[in-house]
Short mmCIF file of C-alpha atoms and ligand atoms in Angstrom, two decimals:
data_model
loop_
_atom_site.label_atom_id
_atom_site.label_comp_id
_atom_site.label_asym_id
_atom_site.label_seq_id
_atom_site.Cartn_x
_atom_site.Cartn_y
_atom_site.Cartn_z
CA MET G 1 123.48 43.03 130.89
CA LEU G 2 123.10 43.75 134.41
CA GLY G 3 122.78 47.50 135.79
CA GLN G 4 125.81 47.05 138.16
CA ALA G 5 128.08 46.29 135.09
CA TYR G 6 127.19 49.65 134.44
CA ASP G 7 130.12 51.83 134.10
CA GLY G 8 129.74 55.05 135.75
CA ARG G 9 133.06 57.07 135.07
CA ALA G 10 133.71 60.14 133.07
CA LEU G 11 134.98 60.03 129.71
CA ILE G 12 137.77 62.53 129.09
CA ASN G 13 140.71 62.78 126.63
CA GLY G 14 139.36 59.21 125.52
CA SER G 15 139.72 57.83 128.44
CA ARG G 16 137.26 56.73 131.60
CA VAL G 17 138.46 58.74 134.28
CA HIS G 18 137.34 58.94 137.90
CA ALA G 19 135.91 62.34 139.43
CA GLN G 20 139.41 64.33 140.13
CA ASP G 21 137.86 64.23 143.94
CA GLY G 22 137.32 60.52 143.64
CA GLN G 23 133.01 61.70 144.38
CA THR G 24 130.83 59.25 142.92
CA PHE G 25 126.86 59.73 142.90
CA ASP G 26 124.26 57.48 143.01
CA CYS G 27 122.67 55.66 139.75
CA ILE G 28 118.99 54.69 140.93
CA SER G 29 117.10 52.87 138.70
CA PRO G 30 113.03 54.64 138.89
CA VAL G 31 111.54 51.09 137.44
CA ASP G 32 112.29 49.44 141.21
CA GLY G 33 114.19 52.05 142.90
CA ARG G 34 117.37 49.61 142.36
CA LEU G 35 120.62 50.95 142.13
CA LEU G 36 122.40 50.41 139.29
CA THR G 37 125.92 52.12 139.34
CA THR G 38 127.48 55.24 141.22
CA VAL G 39 128.86 57.94 138.77
CA ALA G 40 131.78 60.23 138.75
CA ARG G 41 130.30 63.28 140.20
CA CYS G 42 132.31 65.79 138.70
CA GLY G 43 133.09 68.96 139.51
CA GLN G 44 135.45 72.67 138.04
CA ALA G 45 138.86 70.64 138.06
CA ASP G 46 137.05 68.14 135.69
CA VAL G 47 135.57 70.63 133.90
CA ASP G 48 138.96 72.24 133.49
CA ALA G 49 140.62 69.17 132.36
CA ALA G 50 137.76 67.91 129.30
CA VAL G 51 137.65 71.71 128.13
CA ALA G 52 141.52 71.59 127.90
CA ALA G 53 141.01 68.34 125.64
CA GLY G 54 138.82 69.94 123.55
CA ARG G 55 140.81 72.51 122.98
CA ALA G 56 143.92 70.80 121.91
CA ALA G 57 142.01 68.42 119.76
CA PHE G 58 140.84 71.80 118.37
CA GLU G 59 143.93 73.52 118.08
CA ASP G 60 146.12 70.59 116.38
CA ARG G 61 143.72 69.73 114.37
CA ARG G 62 142.94 66.66 114.98
CA TRP G 63 139.51 66.75 113.84
CA CYS G 64 138.37 69.70 112.12
CA GLY G 65 141.40 69.40 110.18
CA LEU G 66 139.90 66.95 108.47
CA ALA G 67 137.97 67.09 105.11
CA PRO G 68 134.01 67.36 105.29
CA ALA G 69 134.18 63.96 103.86
CA ALA G 70 136.61 62.38 105.91
CA ARG G 71 134.22 63.21 108.72
CA LYS G 72 131.50 61.90 107.54
CA ARG G 73 132.68 58.48 107.06
CA VAL G 74 133.23 59.00 110.66
CA MET G 75 130.07 60.29 112.00
CA VAL G 76 128.13 57.16 109.79
CA LYS G 77 130.35 55.02 111.69
CA PHE G 78 129.37 56.17 114.77
CA ALA G 79 125.62 56.01 114.03
CA ASP G 80 126.11 52.55 112.95
CA GLN G 81 127.88 51.58 116.36
CA LEU G 82 124.74 52.89 118.52
CA LEU G 83 122.42 50.93 115.86
CA ALA G 84 125.29 47.33 116.11
CA HIS G 85 124.68 48.37 120.66
CA ALA G 86 120.82 48.89 120.62
CA ASP G 87 119.86 46.69 122.42
CA GLU G 88 122.43 47.62 125.15
CA LEU G 89 121.85 50.84 124.42
CA ALA G 90 118.03 50.33 125.35
CA MET G 91 117.57 48.91 127.92
CA MET G 92 120.05 51.01 129.47
CA GLU G 93 118.27 54.09 128.57
CA THR G 94 114.97 52.51 130.42
CA LEU G 95 116.88 51.10 133.30
CA ASP G 96 117.95 54.70 134.07
CA MET G 97 115.25 57.23 133.42
CA GLY G 98 112.13 54.65 132.82
CA LYS G 99 110.44 55.03 129.69
CA PRO G 100 109.14 52.00 127.61
CA ILE G 101 112.01 49.57 126.24
CA ARG G 102 110.27 49.28 123.55
CA TYR G 103 110.27 53.15 122.64
CA ALA G 104 113.97 53.18 123.52
CA ARG G 105 114.57 51.05 121.10
CA SER G 106 111.87 52.30 118.08
CA VAL G 107 112.28 55.58 119.06
CA ASP G 108 115.27 56.60 120.84
CA VAL G 109 118.49 54.66 119.73
CA ASN G 110 116.87 55.77 115.57
CA SER G 111 116.28 58.26 116.51
CA ALA G 112 119.64 59.41 117.39
CA ALA G 113 121.64 57.26 115.14
CA ASN G 114 119.58 58.62 112.37
CA CYS G 115 120.84 62.09 113.47
CA LEU G 116 124.25 61.56 113.98
CA ARG G 117 123.76 59.65 110.54
CA TRP G 118 122.17 62.63 108.71
CA TYR G 119 124.61 65.32 109.65
CA GLY G 120 127.27 63.00 108.50
CA GLU G 121 126.00 63.20 105.51
CA ALA G 122 125.25 66.53 105.06
CA VAL G 123 128.74 67.88 106.06
CA ASP G 124 130.67 67.57 102.39
CA LYS G 125 127.62 69.10 100.76
CA ILE G 126 127.36 72.67 102.33
CA TYR G 127 129.08 75.05 100.41
CA ASP G 128 130.32 78.42 101.26
CA GLU G 129 129.75 81.22 99.66
CA ILE G 130 131.03 84.38 97.63
CA ALA G 131 129.55 87.44 98.13
CA PRO G 132 127.91 89.89 94.94
CA THR G 133 130.71 92.30 95.56
CA ALA G 134 132.71 94.72 93.31
CA SER G 135 135.14 93.04 90.38
CA THR G 136 137.63 94.69 92.31
CA ALA G 137 137.36 92.13 95.38
CA LEU G 138 136.53 88.61 95.95
CA ALA G 139 134.53 88.37 99.63
CA LEU G 140 134.58 85.13 100.62
CA ILE G 141 131.92 83.97 103.42
CA GLN G 142 133.00 80.91 104.76
CA ARG G 143 131.63 78.95 107.60
CA GLU G 144 133.78 77.60 110.40
CA PRO G 145 133.75 75.21 113.44
CA VAL G 146 133.52 77.45 116.69
CA GLY G 147 135.48 75.80 118.67
CA VAL G 148 135.21 74.11 122.18
CA VAL G 149 130.91 73.11 122.72
CA GLY G 150 129.56 72.94 125.74
CA VAL G 151 126.34 70.48 125.71
CA ILE G 152 124.12 70.53 128.91
CA VAL G 153 121.40 67.82 128.75
CA PRO G 154 118.17 66.85 130.37
CA TRP G 155 116.67 63.25 131.38
CA ASN G 156 113.85 63.13 129.24
CA TYR G 157 115.23 61.76 126.50
CA PRO G 158 119.29 61.61 127.04
CA MET G 159 120.56 59.78 124.05
CA ILE G 160 118.05 61.76 121.34
CA MET G 161 118.37 65.53 123.48
CA ALA G 162 122.79 64.78 123.16
CA ALA G 163 122.58 63.58 120.17
CA TRP G 164 120.56 66.73 118.20
CA LYS G 165 123.16 69.12 119.68
CA ILE G 166 126.97 66.93 119.66
CA ALA G 167 126.02 65.82 116.21
CA PRO G 168 125.51 69.26 114.03
CA ALA G 169 128.36 70.09 116.92
CA LEU G 170 131.33 67.53 115.81
CA ALA G 171 130.27 67.22 112.35
CA ALA G 172 131.12 70.78 111.97
CA GLY G 173 134.35 69.95 113.42
CA ASN G 174 134.02 71.10 116.90
CA SER G 175 134.50 70.10 120.11
CA VAL G 176 132.00 68.90 122.68
CA VAL G 177 132.16 68.78 126.42
CA LEU G 178 128.42 66.91 127.66
CA LYS G 179 127.25 67.15 130.97
CA PRO G 180 124.34 64.39 130.88
CA SER G 181 121.34 65.19 133.56
CA GLU G 182 122.60 63.70 136.80
CA LYS G 183 119.08 61.94 136.46
CA SER G 184 120.12 60.27 133.50
CA PRO G 185 123.54 59.71 132.59
CA LEU G 186 124.89 56.26 131.44
CA THR G 187 123.86 56.28 128.19
CA ALA G 188 125.93 59.68 126.85
CA LEU G 189 128.87 57.99 128.64
CA ARG G 190 128.12 54.77 126.09
CA LEU G 191 128.24 56.56 123.16
CA ALA G 192 131.32 58.69 124.08
CA GLU G 193 132.75 54.97 124.36
CA LEU G 194 131.19 54.35 120.55
CA ALA G 195 132.50 57.86 119.14
CA LEU G 196 136.27 57.11 119.69
CA GLU G 197 135.49 52.87 118.62
CA ALA G 198 134.16 54.78 115.14
CA GLY G 199 137.38 56.87 114.89
CA ILE G 200 136.59 60.09 116.98
CA PRO G 201 139.70 61.28 118.09
CA PRO G 202 140.38 61.17 121.71
CA GLY G 203 139.81 64.57 123.23
CA VAL G 204 137.50 65.74 120.82
CA PHE G 205 134.13 64.46 122.34
CA ASN G 206 134.03 64.36 126.58
CA VAL G 207 131.14 63.91 128.79
CA VAL G 208 131.67 64.92 132.32
CA PRO G 209 128.34 63.67 134.49
CA GLY G 210 127.82 65.56 137.80
CA TYR G 211 124.98 67.78 139.17
CA GLY G 212 123.74 71.78 137.36
CA ALA G 213 125.62 73.49 139.81
CA GLU G 214 128.95 71.35 139.62
CA ALA G 215 129.68 70.59 136.89
CA GLY G 216 126.80 72.70 134.37
CA SER G 217 127.69 75.89 136.17
CA PRO G 218 131.50 75.33 135.44
CA LEU G 219 130.91 74.70 131.40
CA ALA G 220 128.58 77.48 131.12
CA LEU G 221 131.09 79.95 133.18
CA HIS G 222 133.93 78.18 131.82
CA MET G 223 136.39 80.90 129.57
CA ASP G 224 138.01 78.59 127.15
CA VAL G 225 134.08 77.48 125.87
CA ASP G 226 133.28 78.95 122.77
CA CYS G 227 129.65 77.85 122.76
CA ILE G 228 126.55 76.23 124.80
CA ALA G 229 124.07 74.42 123.99
CA PHE G 230 121.23 73.37 126.49
CA THR G 231 118.25 71.69 126.76
CA GLY G 232 116.68 72.11 129.81
CA SER G 233 113.76 73.76 132.23
CA THR G 234 113.39 78.10 131.26
CA ARG G 235 114.91 78.13 134.68
CA VAL G 236 117.54 77.07 134.24
CA GLY G 237 118.32 78.04 130.93
CA LYS G 238 117.64 81.83 131.88
CA GLN G 239 120.60 80.99 134.24
CA ILE G 240 122.86 79.89 130.87
CA HIS G 241 122.65 82.75 129.27
CA VAL G 242 123.46 84.83 132.38
CA MET G 243 126.37 82.59 132.70
CA ALA G 244 127.26 82.87 129.25
CA GLY G 245 127.79 86.67 129.64
CA GLN G 246 129.42 87.09 133.09
CA SER G 247 131.75 85.18 131.42
CA ASN G 248 132.90 85.23 128.42
CA LEU G 249 130.43 85.95 126.04
CA LYS G 250 129.99 82.33 124.78
CA ARG G 251 127.28 82.14 122.39
CA ALA G 252 124.67 80.51 124.38
CA TRP G 253 121.79 78.29 122.45
CA THR G 254 118.72 76.85 124.26
CA GLU G 255 115.77 74.52 124.65
CA LEU G 256 113.40 75.15 127.07
CA GLY G 257 110.28 74.22 128.70
CA GLY G 258 106.70 74.71 126.52
CA LYS G 259 102.82 74.34 127.82
CA SER G 260 101.55 73.71 123.95
CA PRO G 261 98.20 74.32 122.80
CA ASN G 262 96.42 70.99 121.20
CA ILE G 263 93.20 73.21 119.62
CA VAL G 264 90.03 71.25 118.56
CA PHE G 265 87.68 72.84 116.34
CA ALA G 266 84.09 71.34 115.71
CA ASP G 267 85.08 70.75 112.41
CA CYS G 268 87.88 68.80 112.81
CA PRO G 269 87.74 66.48 110.34
CA ASP G 270 88.48 62.80 112.27
CA LEU G 271 87.48 63.13 115.34
CA ASP G 272 88.60 59.85 116.84
CA LYS G 273 92.17 60.72 115.18
CA ALA G 274 91.94 63.81 117.14
CA VAL G 275 91.02 62.14 120.20
CA GLU G 276 94.53 59.53 119.76
CA ALA G 277 96.31 62.41 119.35
CA ALA G 278 95.69 64.65 122.26
CA VAL G 279 95.62 60.72 124.29
CA GLY G 280 99.15 59.38 122.61
CA SER G 281 100.88 62.82 122.81
CA ILE G 282 100.32 63.92 126.16
CA PHE G 283 100.85 60.34 127.46
CA PHE G 284 103.85 59.22 125.35
CA ASN G 285 107.06 58.89 127.57
CA GLN G 286 105.49 58.95 130.77
CA GLY G 287 104.58 63.01 129.85
CA GLU G 288 107.99 64.03 130.20
CA SER G 289 108.39 65.65 126.92
CA CYS G 290 108.63 69.18 125.94
CA ASN G 291 106.36 69.58 123.22
CA ALA G 292 103.62 67.36 124.93
CA PRO G 293 100.32 68.97 123.89
CA SER G 294 99.27 69.78 127.55
CA ARG G 295 97.14 72.33 127.15
CA LEU G 296 93.58 70.65 125.19
CA PHE G 297 91.05 73.21 124.15
CA VAL G 298 88.29 72.03 122.64
CA GLU G 299 84.98 73.70 121.14
CA ALA G 300 82.45 74.12 123.52
CA SER G 301 79.48 72.29 121.12
CA ILE G 302 81.85 68.78 120.72
CA ARG G 303 83.34 69.55 124.15
CA ASP G 304 81.28 66.22 126.05
CA GLN G 305 81.45 63.73 123.00
CA PHE G 306 85.37 64.60 123.00
CA LEU G 307 85.77 63.70 126.15
CA GLU G 308 83.86 60.70 126.23
CA LYS G 309 86.31 59.39 123.08
CA VAL G 310 89.29 60.20 125.49
CA LEU G 311 88.40 58.71 128.81
CA ALA G 312 87.93 55.78 127.42
CA LEU G 313 91.50 55.31 125.65
CA VAL G 314 92.42 56.45 129.01
CA PRO G 315 92.83 53.02 130.68
CA GLY G 316 95.03 52.08 127.48
CA TYR G 317 97.87 53.92 129.12
CA ALA G 318 98.16 52.60 132.83
CA PRO G 319 101.87 52.27 133.99
CA ALA G 320 103.08 48.83 133.40
CA ASN G 321 106.84 47.31 134.16
CA PRO G 322 108.70 49.62 131.43
CA LEU G 323 110.80 46.25 131.01
CA ALA G 324 107.87 44.37 128.87
CA PRO G 325 107.55 44.67 125.43
CA ASP G 326 103.84 46.18 125.31
CA THR G 327 104.49 48.32 128.22
CA VAL G 328 103.39 52.13 126.76
CA MET G 329 103.32 54.14 129.86
CA GLY G 330 106.75 53.53 132.16
CA ALA G 331 108.04 55.10 135.34
CA ILE G 332 108.60 58.66 136.30
CA VAL G 333 112.11 59.19 135.78
CA ASP G 334 112.88 60.21 140.00
CA GLN G 335 111.05 60.54 142.97
CA THR G 336 111.52 64.11 143.54
CA GLN G 337 109.33 64.40 140.10
CA MET G 338 106.87 61.70 140.68
CA ASN G 339 106.61 64.28 143.64
CA SER G 340 106.61 67.69 141.91
CA VAL G 341 103.47 66.02 139.16
CA LEU G 342 101.57 64.76 142.41
CA ARG G 343 102.11 68.61 143.89
CA TYR G 344 100.38 69.48 140.50
CA ILE G 345 98.36 67.67 140.95
CA ALA G 346 96.44 68.07 144.21
CA LEU G 347 96.88 71.92 142.63
CA GLY G 348 94.68 71.05 140.21
CA LYS G 349 91.71 69.76 142.44
CA GLN G 350 92.78 73.06 145.12
CA GLU G 351 91.65 75.48 142.24
CA GLY G 352 88.57 73.82 141.75
CA ALA G 353 89.43 71.59 138.40
CA ALA G 354 87.47 68.17 138.05
CA LEU G 355 89.62 65.22 138.03
CA LEU G 356 87.64 63.10 135.58
CA ALA G 357 91.25 59.74 135.54
CA GLY G 358 93.80 58.83 137.21
CA GLY G 359 95.62 61.77 139.92
CA GLU G 360 97.10 58.76 142.12
CA GLN G 361 100.84 57.41 142.10
CA ALA G 362 100.55 53.89 141.53
CA LEU G 363 102.61 50.32 141.04
CA LEU G 364 103.86 51.40 144.68
CA ASP G 365 104.96 47.92 145.24
CA THR G 366 107.68 47.85 142.52
CA GLY G 367 109.44 50.60 144.82
CA GLY G 368 109.44 52.69 141.68
CA CYS G 369 107.71 55.54 140.08
CA TYR G 370 104.77 55.80 138.54
CA VAL G 371 101.87 57.99 138.48
CA GLN G 372 98.20 57.20 136.87
CA PRO G 373 97.37 59.17 133.30
CA THR G 374 95.36 61.99 134.80
CA ILE G 375 92.66 64.00 133.06
CA PHE G 376 91.54 67.52 134.42
CA ALA G 377 88.66 69.30 132.76
CA GLY G 378 86.68 72.79 133.29
CA VAL G 379 90.24 73.71 133.39
CA THR G 380 90.89 77.39 132.79
CA PRO G 381 93.76 79.62 131.90
CA GLY G 382 94.63 81.19 135.14
CA MET G 383 94.63 77.88 137.28
CA THR G 384 98.20 76.72 138.05
CA ILE G 385 97.83 73.43 136.30
CA ALA G 386 96.92 75.68 132.90
CA ARG G 387 100.30 77.80 133.15
CA GLU G 388 102.93 75.65 134.91
CA GLU G 389 104.62 73.09 132.94
CA ILE G 390 103.87 69.99 134.85
CA PHE G 391 105.71 67.00 132.67
CA GLY G 392 103.83 64.53 133.51
CA PRO G 393 101.15 62.28 132.62
CA VAL G 394 98.52 65.51 133.13
CA LEU G 395 96.12 66.79 130.44
CA SER G 396 94.67 69.86 131.23
CA VAL G 397 90.53 70.54 129.09
CA LEU G 398 89.76 73.27 128.30
CA SER G 399 87.22 74.64 126.68
CA PHE G 400 86.66 77.94 123.95
CA THR G 401 83.55 79.25 122.08
CA ASP G 402 85.68 80.78 118.99
CA THR G 403 88.57 81.08 117.21
CA SER G 404 89.00 85.04 118.24
CA ASP G 405 88.73 83.32 121.87
CA VAL G 406 90.56 80.30 121.49
CA LEU G 407 93.84 82.45 119.88
CA ARG G 408 93.61 84.67 123.06
CA GLN G 409 93.63 81.71 125.36
CA ALA G 410 96.06 79.47 123.24
CA ASN G 411 98.75 82.40 123.10
CA GLN G 412 98.02 83.13 126.83
CA SER G 413 101.47 81.25 128.16
CA ILE G 414 105.51 82.22 128.70
CA TYR G 415 105.99 79.54 126.25
CA GLY G 416 105.79 78.74 122.61
CA LEU G 417 107.46 75.46 121.73
CA GLN G 418 104.69 74.17 119.59
CA ALA G 419 101.08 73.99 118.80
CA ALA G 420 98.30 72.17 117.11
CA VAL G 421 94.90 72.81 115.02
CA TRP G 422 92.40 70.52 114.13
CA THR G 423 90.07 71.89 111.21
CA ARG G 424 88.44 70.96 107.96
CA ASP G 425 88.66 74.37 106.91
CA ILE G 426 91.92 75.43 105.60
CA ASN G 427 91.47 78.83 105.70
CA LYS G 428 91.11 78.76 109.54
CA ALA G 429 94.10 76.08 109.96
CA HIS G 430 96.20 78.52 107.77
CA GLY G 431 94.84 81.63 110.29
CA VAL G 432 95.22 80.02 113.51
CA ALA G 433 99.00 78.77 112.44
CA ARG G 434 99.69 82.11 111.55
CA ALA G 435 98.46 83.77 115.20
CA LEU G 436 99.71 80.96 117.34
CA ARG G 437 102.90 82.14 118.34
CA ALA G 438 104.76 78.84 118.57
CA GLY G 439 108.06 77.10 116.84
CA THR G 440 106.19 74.45 115.33
CA VAL G 441 102.31 74.51 114.43
CA HIS G 442 100.93 70.77 113.62
CA VAL G 443 97.20 71.39 111.42
CA ASN G 444 95.34 67.66 111.63
CA GLN G 445 97.63 65.10 113.42
CA TYR G 446 100.69 65.56 116.16
CA ASP G 447 103.08 62.87 115.58
CA GLU G 448 104.72 64.52 112.52
CA ASP G 449 108.53 64.89 112.95
CA ASP G 450 111.68 64.73 111.03
CA ILE G 451 115.63 65.48 110.87
CA THR G 452 115.09 68.07 108.37
CA VAL G 453 112.93 70.55 109.99
CA PRO G 454 114.28 72.98 112.98
CA PHE G 455 112.68 72.32 116.19
CA GLY G 456 112.29 75.20 119.18
CA GLY G 457 110.77 77.78 120.32
CA TYR G 458 109.25 80.97 120.55
CA LYS G 459 108.79 83.26 123.96
CA GLN G 460 110.51 81.86 126.82
CA SER G 461 110.47 78.10 125.15
CA GLY G 462 114.16 78.96 124.40
CA VAL G 463 116.48 80.72 121.70
CA GLY G 464 117.87 78.91 118.36
CA ARG G 465 116.67 76.02 117.12
CA ASP G 466 117.78 72.40 116.74
CA LYS G 467 117.54 69.98 114.28
CA SER G 468 117.73 70.82 110.31
CA LEU G 469 120.29 72.10 108.52
CA HIS G 470 119.52 75.49 110.69
CA ALA G 471 121.32 73.64 113.63
CA PHE G 472 125.00 74.55 111.82
CA ASP G 473 124.37 78.16 112.38
CA LYS G 474 124.35 77.33 116.06
CA TYR G 475 127.74 76.10 116.06
CA THR G 476 130.49 77.78 113.17
CA GLU G 477 130.73 81.05 112.97
CA THR G 478 130.66 82.90 109.52
CA LYS G 479 134.25 84.50 108.37
CA THR G 480 134.64 86.70 105.76
CA THR G 481 137.71 87.58 104.01
CA TRP G 482 138.04 89.84 101.85
CA ILE G 483 141.06 89.83 98.73
CA ARG G 484 141.72 93.12 96.34
CA ILE G 485 141.72 91.83 92.83
CA ASP G 486 143.87 94.33 90.91
CA SER G 487 142.29 93.45 87.34
CA PRO G 488 144.61 93.26 84.74
CA VAL G 489 142.36 94.26 82.00
P1 NAD L 1 116.92 70.97 133.65
O1 NAD L 1 117.04 72.75 133.92
O2 NAD L 1 116.76 71.43 135.80
O3 NAD L 1 118.43 70.22 133.66
C1 NAD L 1 118.79 70.02 132.75
C2 NAD L 1 120.08 70.15 132.73
O4 NAD L 1 121.06 71.43 132.83
C3 NAD L 1 120.51 68.94 133.74
O5 NAD L 1 121.67 68.66 132.87
C4 NAD L 1 121.22 69.69 134.71
O6 NAD L 1 122.00 69.22 135.16
C5 NAD L 1 121.90 70.88 134.08
N1 NAD L 1 121.63 71.84 135.40
C6 NAD L 1 120.60 72.71 135.94
N2 NAD L 1 121.08 73.24 136.83
C7 NAD L 1 121.71 73.95 136.48
C8 NAD L 1 123.22 75.29 136.60
N3 NAD L 1 122.74 76.20 137.23
N4 NAD L 1 123.56 75.37 135.64
C9 NAD L 1 124.48 74.76 134.65
N5 NAD L 1 123.34 73.37 134.43
C10 NAD L 1 122.61 73.07 135.11
O7 NAD L 1 115.88 70.63 133.10
P2 NAD L 1 114.74 68.88 133.60
O8 NAD L 1 114.28 68.80 134.50
O9 NAD L 1 116.28 68.12 133.02
O10 NAD L 1 114.58 68.89 131.88
C11 NAD L 1 112.97 69.02 131.94
C12 NAD L 1 112.87 70.87 131.18
O11 NAD L 1 113.57 70.59 129.95
C13 NAD L 1 111.12 70.80 130.53
O12 NAD L 1 111.51 71.97 131.12
C14 NAD L 1 111.28 70.60 128.93
O13 NAD L 1 110.56 71.31 128.96
C15 NAD L 1 113.04 70.86 129.02
N6 NAD L 1 113.59 70.53 127.33
C16 NAD L 1 113.05 71.22 126.26
C17 NAD L 1 112.98 70.20 125.37
C18 NAD L 1 113.32 71.49 124.07
O14 NAD L 1 113.63 70.77 123.19
N7 NAD L 1 113.05 72.52 124.06
C19 NAD L 1 113.52 69.20 124.76
C20 NAD L 1 113.38 68.65 126.03
C21 NAD L 1 113.00 69.01 127.50
#
């Protein structure tokens, strides 16, 4: 499908609509700089319309009033719709944000579909509770949908980030207003069309593309939104909590940045596997992953040997055309993000880190946004590239002497999303895993991932968890109903 055919209008109350003031913004592909389409630049009036549609749907119970088994059937159909349109969605995602088509197809589409299916399948298998009170009363503890859920997502995994929130929110019976990133709005709009085709009633799932300040803030500040679920930067995440407090104290959940430490001890059971994971995980998705292990800590005694193996793998990640089937490293999402990555690389050099590979923009003649896979060694904890999230293909390698030294360095971060430890010593593995302040700790691997496990961070990596049954907590209220029992006996 040609990019020009993409429909960039919002989807509100079951219909594709222009922004009420007719404003649009350009959707440019980072693959080659071409204009893909123009997209509705939604603002307050459009957000108001979408929230009103969501509220009306919630009030007349067209969705939340269905039996869980009925919602399940629709959610499963929604998942099937994604798979039936997998090639189209993968192409759209790749053109819009630059990731290799092989991963857009095998990871993003499949993972989003699996998430929709899993929450759909779960919702008719969850029971409410009866509290163990005295026999003169019956106390029912029931889950109810919160109402209208605002969802704001970033651009790095547009479909997956949206699915992690809309799947549990919709399955639980809520209405949703989704604001995708202005850098990658297209698949969210298409998902909402597929949801309608699957049988999600009009008004239940609305999408308002636009800029953060113009469409995101009105959603976070809206007096008729009951919950805001946000994934993005820590900077904006903090504002989301403020906006929730300034308005109606809506429930606010945030999945934010990371600077994950990856710790390799000299007794690592398989150095080659550790090297592959260290390199593959930082360069996957062009380094634009919140959980990318961007700080690699190598025990001093194996540092040189490890670095040699790392450098040998780097050429295999040279950026290439994201539409080519064997490409593993694609384009950075846009010029602004590419310039930000290049600025961090310049800072790394200025502050005295040793640039061992990459460091430059690549494929300039394409008109797209590409950066070479970049490795810095000799990084110390105070350097900017060791502290701040770069969100690009840049690995900072640090060194340590013993366990207490590395724990001190690893936990010296405002973030606490993920971490990894490589050792054959089971005591050390458990001890370090316990001491690391992170939502997820990997032991002797970095790629395990499943919808059944919670995902989220400690510290300034956010509040709340996506994925797993725990995610339902975010989109449901707990209601207690006391019933007095005047026992005849
Ligand atoms: P961002 O914070 O700039 O934007 C995220 C979303 O918020 C976008 O839709 C944007 O339009 C919107 N937004 C921006 N300003 C806003 C405002 N004032 N009010 C309301 N909404 C606003 O982040 P980004 O650059 O799109 O994404 C990268 C960040 O996302 C990284 O920090 C990354 O670590 C994080 N991330 C976290 C997770 C996680 O699960 N923890 C997953 C993916 C990405």
